Amino acid sequence: MVAKFVQIAEELRARVRDGQYAEGTVLPRQSELATEFDVNVNTVSAALKLLEREGLVQSRRSQGTVVLPQIPLRKVGMDRYSRRRWESPTGDEDGAPYLDERGWQPAAQSTEISIEPATEEMAGRLEIDEGEDVVRRARVIRDSRGTVTHTLVSYYPYRIARGTLLMSEEQGPAGRGGAFRVLTDLGHEPHTINERLHARLPDGDEAQSLEMGIGEPVVEMRRRTYDGSGVPIEYAIGLHRASRFQWNYTFDVPD
């Protein structure tokens, strides 16, 4: 027998899907839903927590439970690393390798720069000596509605990034064409990319930085970029809200 809170979650989910509860709608209070479904408030709370873990709704202080956008940002797979994006960027492509039916564009990208000694792990990733300086470029990206969609922390050997836009604290990408354009101008054009995706639940600090509940999953992206000589020139870690993204890949089948 299906638990009552699961049945309520299914009904509320259906109302969101058919548009009865549109994006941005504040759901009825838990006490009202409890009366409607003839259950206690704890059962309704369990149903809403289930929907929140799915990324369908979000509980907000002083506002209630809000229906989140249901059209995900679509990362355009390997095409987002196309050379044209950093060699000759257009206004639409610069810093926004995503597709979205709502016309999504990054509204705000806060950027923090620091110089740190490479840990044992980072030294291995960038194939440098442990303790050697690396540039840490951390960004928080929001959509046009001001909602945080993901964070991205990139590491570069200081000997490469020193005195370049990779160390600029201006908000957003590192100039037109972003970091890959800077690296190309420095003689380290990106040639090979290794990217790994992993779905998991965030810890408390990660959930706070993404302004989301701990129960909503994230997709962690780890990327290592090499130049034509096989030298690692960037190591990046991205945390994407799983409910906000989908990845799309089109490629020729290898022999």
JSON list of N, CA and C in Angstrom, two decimals, residues 50-88:
[
{"chain": "A", "resi": 50, "resn": "LEU", "atom": "N", "xyz": [9.40, 15.63, 0.27]},
{"chain": "A", "resi": 50, "resn": "LEU", "atom": "CA", "xyz": [9.69, 14.75, -0.86]},
{"chain": "A", "resi": 50, "resn": "LEU", "atom": "C", "xyz": [9.78, 15.55, -2.15]},
{"chain": "A", "resi": 51, "resn": "LEU", "atom": "N", "xyz": [8.83, 16.47, -2.36]},
{"chain": "A", "resi": 51, "resn": "LEU", "atom": "CA", "xyz": [8.84, 17.30, -3.57]},
{"chain": "A", "resi": 51, "resn": "LEU", "atom": "C", "xyz": [10.04, 18.25, -3.57]},
{"chain": "A", "resi": 52, "resn": "GLU", "atom": "N", "xyz": [10.43, 18.70, -2.38]},
{"chain": "A", "resi": 52, "resn": "GLU", "atom": "CA", "xyz": [11.58, 19.60, -2.30]},
{"chain": "A", "resi": 52, "resn": "GLU", "atom": "C", "xyz": [12.86, 18.87, -2.66]},
{"chain": "A", "resi": 53, "resn": "ARG", "atom": "N", "xyz": [12.98, 17.61, -2.25]},
{"chain": "A", "resi": 53, "resn": "ARG", "atom": "CA", "xyz": [14.17, 16.82, -2.60]},
{"chain": "A", "resi": 53, "resn": "ARG", "atom": "C", "xyz": [14.24, 16.60, -4.11]},
{"chain": "A", "resi": 54, "resn": "GLU", "atom": "N", "xyz": [13.09, 16.56, -4.75]},
{"chain": "A", "resi": 54, "resn": "GLU", "atom": "CA", "xyz": [13.06, 16.40, -6.21]},
{"chain": "A", "resi": 54, "resn": "GLU", "atom": "C", "xyz": [13.37, 17.70, -6.94]},
{"chain": "A", "resi": 55, "resn": "GLY", "atom": "N", "xyz": [13.42, 18.81, -6.21]},
{"chain": "A", "resi": 55, "resn": "GLY", "atom": "CA", "xyz": [13.67, 20.10, -6.85]},
{"chain": "A", "resi": 55, "resn": "GLY", "atom": "C", "xyz": [12.43, 20.71, -7.46]},
{"chain": "A", "resi": 56, "resn": "LEU", "atom": "N", "xyz": [11.26, 20.20, -7.09]},
{"chain": "A", "resi": 56, "resn": "LEU", "atom": "CA", "xyz": [10.01, 20.70, -7.66]},
{"chain": "A", "resi": 56, "resn": "LEU", "atom": "C", "xyz": [9.54, 21.96, -6.95]},
{"chain": "A", "resi": 57, "resn": "VAL", "atom": "N", "xyz": [9.76, 22.00, -5.64]},
{"chain": "A", "resi": 57, "resn": "VAL", "atom": "CA", "xyz": [9.35, 23.15, -4.84]},
{"chain": "A", "resi": 57, "resn": "VAL", "atom": "C", "xyz": [10.49, 23.52, -3.89]},
{"chain": "A", "resi": 58, "resn": "GLN", "atom": "N", "xyz": [10.35, 24.66, -3.26]},
{"chain": "A", "resi": 58, "resn": "GLN", "atom": "CA", "xyz": [11.35, 25.10, -2.29]},
{"chain": "A", "resi": 58, "resn": "GLN", "atom": "C", "xyz": [10.65, 25.82, -1.15]},
{"chain": "A", "resi": 59, "resn": "SER", "atom": "N", "xyz": [11.01, 25.47, 0.07]},
{"chain": "A", "resi": 59, "resn": "SER", "atom": "CA", "xyz": [10.45, 26.13, 1.24]},
{"chain": "A", "resi": 59, "resn": "SER", "atom": "C", "xyz": [11.25, 27.39, 1.53]},
{"chain": "A", "resi": 60, "resn": "ARG", "atom": "N", "xyz": [10.57, 28.53, 1.63]},
{"chain": "A", "resi": 60, "resn": "ARG", "atom": "CA", "xyz": [11.23, 29.80, 1.84]},
{"chain": "A", "resi": 60, "resn": "ARG", "atom": "C", "xyz": [10.65, 30.48, 3.08]},
{"chain": "A", "resi": 61, "resn": "ARG", "atom": "N", "xyz": [11.54, 31.01, 3.90]},
{"chain": "A", "resi": 61, "resn": "ARG", "atom": "CA", "xyz": [11.11, 31.69, 5.11]},
{"chain": "A", "resi": 61, "resn": "ARG", "atom": "C", "xyz": [10.20, 32.87, 4.77]},
{"chain": "A", "resi": 62, "resn": "SER", "atom": "N", "xyz": [9.18, 33.05, 5.58]},
{"chain": "A", "resi": 62, "resn": "SER", "atom": "CA", "xyz": [8.23, 34.17, 5.49]},
{"chain": "A", "resi": 62, "resn": "SER", "atom": "C", "xyz": [7.44, 34.17, 4.18]},
{"chain": "A", "resi": 63, "resn": "GLN", "atom": "N", "xyz": [7.64, 33.14, 3.35]},
{"chain": "A", "resi": 63, "resn": "GLN", "atom": "CA", "xyz": [6.91, 33.10, 2.08]},
{"chain": "A", "resi": 63, "resn": "GLN", "atom": "C", "xyz": [6.09, 31.83, 1.95]},
{"chain": "A", "resi": 64, "resn": "GLY", "atom": "N", "xyz": [6.64, 30.70, 2.33]},
{"chain": "A", "resi": 64, "resn": "GLY", "atom": "CA", "xyz": [5.96, 29.43, 2.20]},
{"chain": "A", "resi": 64, "resn": "GLY", "atom": "C", "xyz": [6.66, 28.52, 1.23]},
{"chain": "A", "resi": 65, "resn": "THR", "atom": "N", "xyz": [5.91, 27.56, 0.68]},
{"chain": "A", "resi": 65, "resn": "THR", "atom": "CA", "xyz": [6.46, 26.60, -0.27]},
{"chain": "A", "resi": 65, "resn": "THR", "atom": "C", "xyz": [6.19, 27.08, -1.69]},
{"chain": "A", "resi": 66, "resn": "VAL", "atom": "N", "xyz": [7.24, 27.33, -2.46]},
{"chain": "A", "resi": 66, "resn": "VAL", "atom": "CA", "xyz": [7.13, 27.95, -3.78]},
{"chain": "A", "resi": 66, "resn": "VAL", "atom": "C", "xyz": [7.46, 26.94, -4.87]},
{"chain": "A", "resi": 67, "resn": "VAL", "atom": "N", "xyz": [6.69, 26.97, -5.94]},
{"chain": "A", "resi": 67, "resn": "VAL", "atom": "CA", "xyz": [6.94, 26.10, -7.09]},
{"chain": "A", "resi": 67, "resn": "VAL", "atom": "C", "xyz": [8.12, 26.66, -7.88]},
{"chain": "A", "resi": 68, "resn": "LEU", "atom": "N", "xyz": [9.12, 25.82, -8.12]},
{"chain": "A", "resi": 68, "resn": "LEU", "atom": "CA", "xyz": [10.33, 26.24, -8.83]},
{"chain": "A", "resi": 68, "resn": "LEU", "atom": "C", "xyz": [10.15, 26.11, -10.35]},
{"chain": "A", "resi": 69, "resn": "PRO", "atom": "N", "xyz": [10.99, 26.79, -11.14]},
{"chain": "A", "resi": 69, "resn": "PRO", "atom": "CA", "xyz": [10.94, 26.66, -12.60]},
{"chain": "A", "resi": 69, "resn": "PRO", "atom": "C", "xyz": [11.12, 25.21, -13.01]},
{"chain": "A", "resi": 70, "resn": "GLN", "atom": "N", "xyz": [10.34, 24.77, -13.99]},
{"chain": "A", "resi": 70, "resn": "GLN", "atom": "CA", "xyz": [10.38, 23.37, -14.40]},
{"chain": "A", "resi": 70, "resn": "GLN", "atom": "C", "xyz": [11.09, 23.14, -15.72]},
{"chain": "A", "resi": 71, "resn": "ILE", "atom": "N", "xyz": [11.52, 24.21, -16.38]},
{"chain": "A", "resi": 71, "resn": "ILE", "atom": "CA", "xyz": [12.28, 24.05, -17.63]},
{"chain": "A", "resi": 71, "resn": "ILE", "atom": "C", "xyz": [13.75, 24.16, -17.29]},
{"chain": "A", "resi": 72, "resn": "PRO", "atom": "N", "xyz": [14.50, 23.07, -17.38]},
{"chain": "A", "resi": 72, "resn": "PRO", "atom": "CA", "xyz": [15.89, 23.12, -16.95]},
{"chain": "A", "resi": 72, "resn": "PRO", "atom": "C", "xyz": [16.80, 23.80, -17.96]},
{"chain": "A", "resi": 73, "resn": "LEU", "atom": "N", "xyz": [17.88, 24.37, -17.45]},
{"chain": "A", "resi": 73, "resn": "LEU", "atom": "CA", "xyz": [18.95, 24.84, -18.32]},
{"chain": "A", "resi": 73, "resn": "LEU", "atom": "C", "xyz": [19.56, 23.62, -18.99]},
{"chain": "A", "resi": 74, "resn": "ARG", "atom": "N", "xyz": [19.89, 23.74, -20.25]},
{"chain": "A", "resi": 74, "resn": "ARG", "atom": "CA", "xyz": [20.45, 22.59, -20.96]},
{"chain": "A", "resi": 74, "resn": "ARG", "atom": "C", "xyz": [21.89, 22.88, -21.34]},
{"chain": "A", "resi": 75, "resn": "LYS", "atom": "N", "xyz": [22.81, 22.22, -20.65]},
{"chain": "A", "resi": 75, "resn": "LYS", "atom": "CA", "xyz": [24.20, 22.34, -21.05]},
{"chain": "A", "resi": 75, "resn": "LYS", "atom": "C", "xyz": [24.35, 21.67, -22.41]},
{"chain": "A", "resi": 76, "resn": "VAL", "atom": "N", "xyz": [25.02, 22.33, -23.33]},
{"chain": "A", "resi": 76, "resn": "VAL", "atom": "CA", "xyz": [25.02, 21.86, -24.71]},
{"chain": "A", "resi": 76, "resn": "VAL", "atom": "C", "xyz": [26.17, 20.90, -25.00]},
{"chain": "A", "resi": 77, "resn": "GLY", "atom": "N", "xyz": [26.51, 20.10, -24.01]},
{"chain": "A", "resi": 77, "resn": "GLY", "atom": "CA", "xyz": [27.48, 19.04, -24.21]},
{"chain": "A", "resi": 77, "resn": "GLY", "atom": "C", "xyz": [28.82, 19.53, -24.71]},
{"chain": "A", "resi": 78, "resn": "MET", "atom": "N", "xyz": [29.40, 18.78, -25.61]},
{"chain": "A", "resi": 78, "resn": "MET", "atom": "CA", "xyz": [30.73, 19.10, -26.11]},
{"chain": "A", "resi": 78, "resn": "MET", "atom": "C", "xyz": [30.77, 20.41, -26.87]},
{"chain": "A", "resi": 79, "resn": "ASP", "atom": "N", "xyz": [29.63, 20.85, -27.41]},
{"chain": "A", "resi": 79, "resn": "ASP", "atom": "CA", "xyz": [29.61, 22.07, -28.20]},
{"chain": "A", "resi": 79, "resn": "ASP", "atom": "C", "xyz": [29.98, 23.30, -27.37]},
{"chain": "A", "resi": 80, "resn": "ARG", "atom": "N", "xyz": [29.76, 23.23, -26.06]},
{"chain": "A", "resi": 80, "resn": "ARG", "atom": "CA", "xyz": [30.08, 24.40, -25.24]},
{"chain": "A", "resi": 80, "resn": "ARG", "atom": "C", "xyz": [31.58, 24.63, -25.16]},
{"chain": "A", "resi": 81, "resn": "TYR", "atom": "N", "xyz": [32.38, 23.66, -25.60]},
{"chain": "A", "resi": 81, "resn": "TYR", "atom": "CA", "xyz": [33.83, 23.81, -25.62]},
{"chain": "A", "resi": 81, "resn": "TYR", "atom": "C", "xyz": [34.36, 24.07, -27.03]},
{"chain": "A", "resi": 82, "resn": "SER", "atom": "N", "xyz": [33.46, 24.34, -27.97]},
{"chain": "A", "resi": 82, "resn": "SER", "atom": "CA", "xyz": [33.89, 24.61, -29.34]},
{"chain": "A", "resi": 82, "resn": "SER", "atom": "C", "xyz": [34.82, 25.82, -29.39]},
{"chain": "A", "resi": 83, "resn": "ARG", "atom": "N", "xyz": [35.84, 25.76, -30.23]},
{"chain": "A", "resi": 83, "resn": "ARG", "atom": "CA", "xyz": [36.81, 26.86, -30.33]},
{"chain": "A", "resi": 83, "resn": "ARG", "atom": "C", "xyz": [36.16, 28.19, -30.67]},
{"chain": "A", "resi": 84, "resn": "ARG", "atom": "N", "xyz": [35.09, 28.14, -31.47]},
{"chain": "A", "resi": 84, "resn": "ARG", "atom": "CA", "xyz": [34.45, 29.40, -31.85]},
{"chain": "A", "resi": 84, "resn": "ARG", "atom": "C", "xyz": [33.94, 30.16, -30.63]},
{"chain": "A", "resi": 85, "resn": "ARG", "atom": "N", "xyz": [33.69, 29.46, -29.54]},
{"chain": "A", "resi": 85, "resn": "ARG", "atom": "CA", "xyz": [33.16, 30.11, -28.35]},
{"chain": "A", "resi": 85, "resn": "ARG", "atom": "C", "xyz": [34.19, 30.99, -27.67]},
{"chain": "A", "resi": 86, "resn": "TRP", "atom": "N", "xyz": [35.48, 30.63, -27.82]},
{"chain": "A", "resi": 86, "resn": "TRP", "atom": "CA", "xyz": [36.49, 31.49, -27.19]},
{"chain": "A", "resi": 86, "resn": "TRP", "atom": "C", "xyz": [37.33, 32.25, -28.21]},
{"chain": "A", "resi": 87, "resn": "GLU", "atom": "N", "xyz": [37.39, 31.75, -29.47]},
{"chain": "A", "resi": 87, "resn": "GLU", "atom": "CA", "xyz": [38.17, 32.45, -30.48]},
{"chain": "A", "resi": 87, "resn": "GLU", "atom": "C", "xyz": [37.42, 33.64, -31.05]},
{"chain": "A", "resi": 88, "resn": "SER", "atom": "N", "xyz": [36.13, 33.48, -31.31]},
{"chain": "A", "resi": 88, "resn": "SER", "atom": "CA", "xyz": [35.31, 34.57, -31.87]},
{"chain": "A", "resi": 88, "resn": "SER", "atom": "C", "xyz": [33.95, 34.58, -31.20]}
]
